[in-house]
Every structure is written in C-alpha cells, then in structure tokens.
Amino acid sequence: MQSNPPQSAADLGFPRCRCCERRPPTLSHTALAIAKQRQPPRSAASSQKPTPERRPLAAGIILEDHCRGGGPPPVAEKEPVYDINRLPLDPGERQSIASYPYNDQDAVRRSYILKGPFQPYAHEFESRKIGDRDRQFNPIWFYKYIIKKKAAFCFVCYLKWNRIDTLDLHVGGVTSAHNAAQERYNLFMTPHGANDDKIVKVDNEERRLYMIRLTYSLRCLRFLLQQGLAFRGHDETLKWLAANNEEVDKFVLKNAPGNCKLTSSDIQKEIIQCCAMETRDQIIKEIGEYHYTILADESSDVSHKEQLALCLRYVDKSGRPCERFLVIVHVSDTTSSSLKEAIQSLLVSHGLTITQIRGQGYDGASNMKGEIKGLKTLIMKESPSAYYVHCFAHQLQLVLVAVAKQNDDCVWFFDRVSLLLNIVGSSCKRHGMLRHHQLDNVIKALECGILESGSGLNQEMGLPRPGETRWGSHYKTVVNMIAMYPTIRDVLIALGQDTSQRGEWPKIHTMVGVLESFDFIFSAHLMLDILRHTNELSECLQRRDQDILNAMSLIRFAKSKMQQMRSEGWVSFLQKVTIFCNKYGVQVPGMEQNYVPYGRSARFAQNQTNDDHFKREVYIGVIDKISQELDSRFDEVNMELLTCMAALNPANSFASFDANKLHRLAEFYPNDFSSSDLLRLDLQLETFIDDMRKDEILLTSRVERIFSAMTFIKNKLRNKMGDSLLDDCLLTFIERDIFLQLSEEEIIDTFMAIRRRMPDKNKK
C-alpha cells in the first residue's frame, strides 16, 4: 500500500485508482469486477468480503485486530479525532486515507467498501457549459457521481471525468495504473492474502468452531437488543443459554479458547453495530429511489447531551405508508444552520439526498421553525417541494406556551407557577393538606348553595406539573390552579405559620405575596383564555384517528378567536379579572396609575401606565405572538395542502375522496407531475381510489416516542453509553420488526467484512 496520498481529492489508499464506479457504455470494463468480487461463496473461510450490491451503510467502528500476527503493534485506546461511524459518503468531501492513523487505514478502507458506490439517482443533476454545449450527467452512466463537485469520479482515485471516452481511456492496458490498482484491491479483499495469515495457520475446524461461537453470541445479543435490555455482565445471557443447552455449552465460555474475545465489549459493540447496519440497510432499500418526508426533533438525554432524532415517512414499493426511525446523533448546538447540516450529512451518508424530500415536520423550538432562518426555509431552498407541515405528534400547546414566554410577564408567571408546584407538591404531607383544605372548601360551598351536588360533580382536583412532552398539559395546570385558588392560598398560609417549616418560610411567604398580586392573577387568566381556545385543536392534532378537515376548522376557529380577543375582548377580560380579585381580596391597581412591577426591580420597567402595560404589552402583545405563530405554522398554502390531503382520508371507505382536490394536490409538486402527467391523472384516479381503499391507516408520528425509548435505553445506570452505541441500540429496539426479519448470515457477513478476523487458536 502507498503511504503517500495520490494527487486527488480523496482515495482508498491504492495507486491512482482501483476501479471506475461509473458504468461506462462499453461492454468490457474492469470496473464491473468490483461487484463480482463482492459475491464470495457462503462459508466461514470467505465471509470477510462484503455482500453484493450493498446499499450505503453506516461505517464500521474502530477496533484493533487483536489476532494479527504481524504488522505494527496496536495503538493505545484513545478517543479518535474523527468519527469513523460518520465518514462522508460523498467522495467530494472525503480526505485522503493516508491522512488517517496507520492502524486505522484498513478500517477506513473497509468502511468505504461496505458503503458501496454513491449513486444519487433522485438527485437533480445540474447542467453546465462544457465546450459550446450544455451538458448534464445521466443517471444511466453510474457508478459514481459527486454532488459537491458535480462530476463523475473513479471509486478510488476520484479523478473527474466529463466525457465518457476519456473515462474509458484511463483504464489502459494490462500494466496501467488503473489495472494495478485493481490488482491491489483484489489482494486487499482476498481472505488469505496478508503475510500474517501465512504465519498463523488456521484449519477449517477452527473456523467452524469460531462461527459456532459467533452465532451463539449473536443470538444472545439479538435477544437483548429487541428487548432494549442492558448488556450487564457481558456474558450472563450466554451463561444462561449454556446452562440450559448442552450443545451450546460445548463451545462457549469455559470450553472456548482462552484468547476468544467474542464476549468482550469491543466485539459486542461491533456485532451490535452490524445489526444496526443491516436494519438501516433494509429501511433504505424500502425507500429506494422514491421520495420521503423527514420528521426531526431534538432533546437532551440523561447525560445532558443534545440528541437529534430523524425519522422518515414514505410509501414503500407495495404502496403502504411507512414511518421508520433512521438515526439519532449528538449535535453540538441546535441552531438552524447546524441542524440543517446535521440532517443533510445523515441523509447523504445513507445514500439519500435533500432533493428527494417532499415534506418536513419539526417541533415548536424556535430554531426549528421561523420563516427566514428556520430549518424549514433552509431545506425548501434546496427542495422547493419539501412543504412544512406541523407534526401532529408535537403538542401544539407546548409551542404556544414557548411563544408566550417571549413576553417577560409570562416568563415571570410560569416561573412562579413552577415555584408554587415545588412548594405545594414537595411532600405527601403537603398533598394531604391540599386535599383536606379542598374538601373543607367544597363542604362550605355546598352548605352555602354556591355549588350543586350530584353524580360526577365536585371531583377531587390536584396540581399536575406541566411536562415538556406531548403528554404534559399547561392548560390543566392553569385551570386547576385558578379553580383551587382559595385552597392553595390557605395551604400556603398554614405552611407559613407552621414552625416546623421555618426553613422554607422565606419561599412560602414570597409565594403568598405573589399569589395575592394582580400581576399573577392577570397572567393566569390570560393564559387560561388562550389555552382554552387552542386546547381542543392541540388534542385533535394528536388523536390517532385524525380528522384533518375537523382540524382545519379548529385552526380557523382558533385564529378567529385570537383576533376577536384582540379587537373586542379587552373590556370583558379586565372585568373578569377584577371580579376575581375582588372576590378574594386582591388589590386592583388603577389603570391610569404608573405601572410598578411586583417582585421585580422598577429599574428595568418602562415609565408607563398600568393600562399601557397590561393592555398593550401583555394582553395584546401575547395574543399577537400567538396569532403570528398560528399563521406561520398553519399558513394558507399549508392549510390548502392539508385540505387536499384530506381527500385521501381512509375513514368510511374514503368518503372524503375528491378527484379535484387530488388534482390540486399534484399541482403542488411540479417537479414530480408534468403537464402531461396532470392530464392523465384524472383518468388514473378511479383506479387509484380502488387501490387506496385497501390500505391501512397511518398513525401519528413516532418521532416523539423515540425520546421515550431513549430514556429506556440510556438510563441513569447506563449514562456513559456512547453516541454510536446509543444509536445502534435505539434503531434495533424501535425498528425491531425489521431487525427480527434479518437472517444471522446477513449480520455475520457484515461482521466479518468490517475488519480482518482470524479464528481464535486453542489456547487455555
């Protein structure tokens, strides 16, 4: 192998080139030998070679070959400065293999060979001026095309070629650099071509026993992966299997060679990664060259790392709608540009392109929406048909609360609510006090005739903590807090007089003052009205049996209510807040007086009246932000797109089917439907609806459920799990229906191909 990099953008370490990966028009070409040499006979001795026509896969992890008899000693284990699991698939972005550490170069070569040729069939190839004519790459010329450099490249030397005849000429004769590189590639992929293989003799029986031990280890790991269980003890499952099966006990653990490393954490991680590689490969094969929708969300794990989860929604070759988890990756920051780069690199590393995207959905984080700098806008610049649609799995209520918190008074209000919940709900004793005072207040109200008795009335209420997940509810918290206002105040006063609680008196006394302030009551009633008008919409979007037309009507209702509150609701709202304050003895400030913020320094407050602050800054300001968010998230194009999609609603045997709406839906995608396609569409819709009536209903997105699975896989007892291992375990756990369909032979082939392996010698 050459140690000096060739004069090219990137290489696999072979002189000049190994084999052209663009399929030439000639019948005879040595480039086709690559595909042939990837088809070894199925045996333990030859299973090192990659499987045929392998789609792009995640790269193998860096692990030292402990069985090597020659070569330089293995380097000490340390964190690499690069991630071999995220090697770029696009050769235009690769670096020379000679720039990697010597002991890692073979692993990088095998990683690229496993990934296979980069063939973006769905990419929209640009035309360029070459000579006096405009030329464009033709997908039938594949093997390799570089998006970044806009040219066809050779698989190893990556020299650019604009003309077919010159690409053929570089093959040359028998002694050419191309054929010399081809011969070196053959030697590299031959099972017994290395010198250390000549020294360490391994017979067929040792290979057979090695494959048996590997198979049993794989079966144990597959069981743990599909259950999402931890690999504690690293061999406890194998011990159980050996104790209950005499045939297994003959080959593993104490009856295995002393230098067998199949139960080591390094080898187990390799096997796990091979399982994930094959599972992900099946998902990519399902998508093929067709379009898909991306669903992304970001959240922190138990070790406080920001993780970006990516799901794909697509229609498989059988016409069934599918939604699959693809990958989860750690991101250093969550700005729009960083997330876009992360998503693009993840898609390209798996042989997909942004131009294939036909839809996108994210949560309500400010860095994942936005009209100008948001992630959706950055992606639509490269794929105009990638329309943004609110992901129904993301709770709209959380988005609206996050938007409302852009107002200082709302931030202060929710901080005080959090403090209140910590005080009242910090112990079982205080929960009991809350229930006891609530019961007393209900009895008094019934005796005075304020409340009516009856079945289902006057139920016990609590103060639920609003979670930052799709199951949390700020609306329920605010509703119960206002309904239980006198009970909460009585509990706080009782705690403030209890000498056993003296250590928390400062917080309790402060909270009593906050609870009796006009600022707190005003903000509570404002958030109650806003969340009340949008709560039904938020719940509707998350139902499994989604009715898109009903959701669209609720969106229009929410928008109109926000506008009505802004233009006509101030007087009635202020009157309602004033009545509440008078009922519980809270002082109402005069609207013409100067505003003095409660519990905050007046230094940072503007010199304005109470009317200006509460009406203009808080009431109208928050409503305007909510209205802008609803308009941005559900604009006219978005709503029309969803309305057209409602024609495909399978409920009641597609009772909502409308050919005109489907025709309009096709017009949203001019790159996919030409004018002639639109003319034929009307005739095809009759057959189309007959086929669609046999399909299953697509349920809500699983992108939110990924983080629930992440807390199950990476918990407090496994908080040191690496990012790659977390990704592999999550994929095999979430997509276990695909994982369980994989054969042991497929996984073993990949395991033997990611690096050179030799059966363990019988050393005790």
GROMACS .gro file of C-alpha atoms in nm, residues 241 461 490:
model
    3
  241LEU     CA    1  -2.804  -2.025   2.738
  461MET     CA    2  -5.851   1.804   4.186
  490ASP     CA    3  -5.498   2.852   5.265
   0.00000   0.00000   0.00000
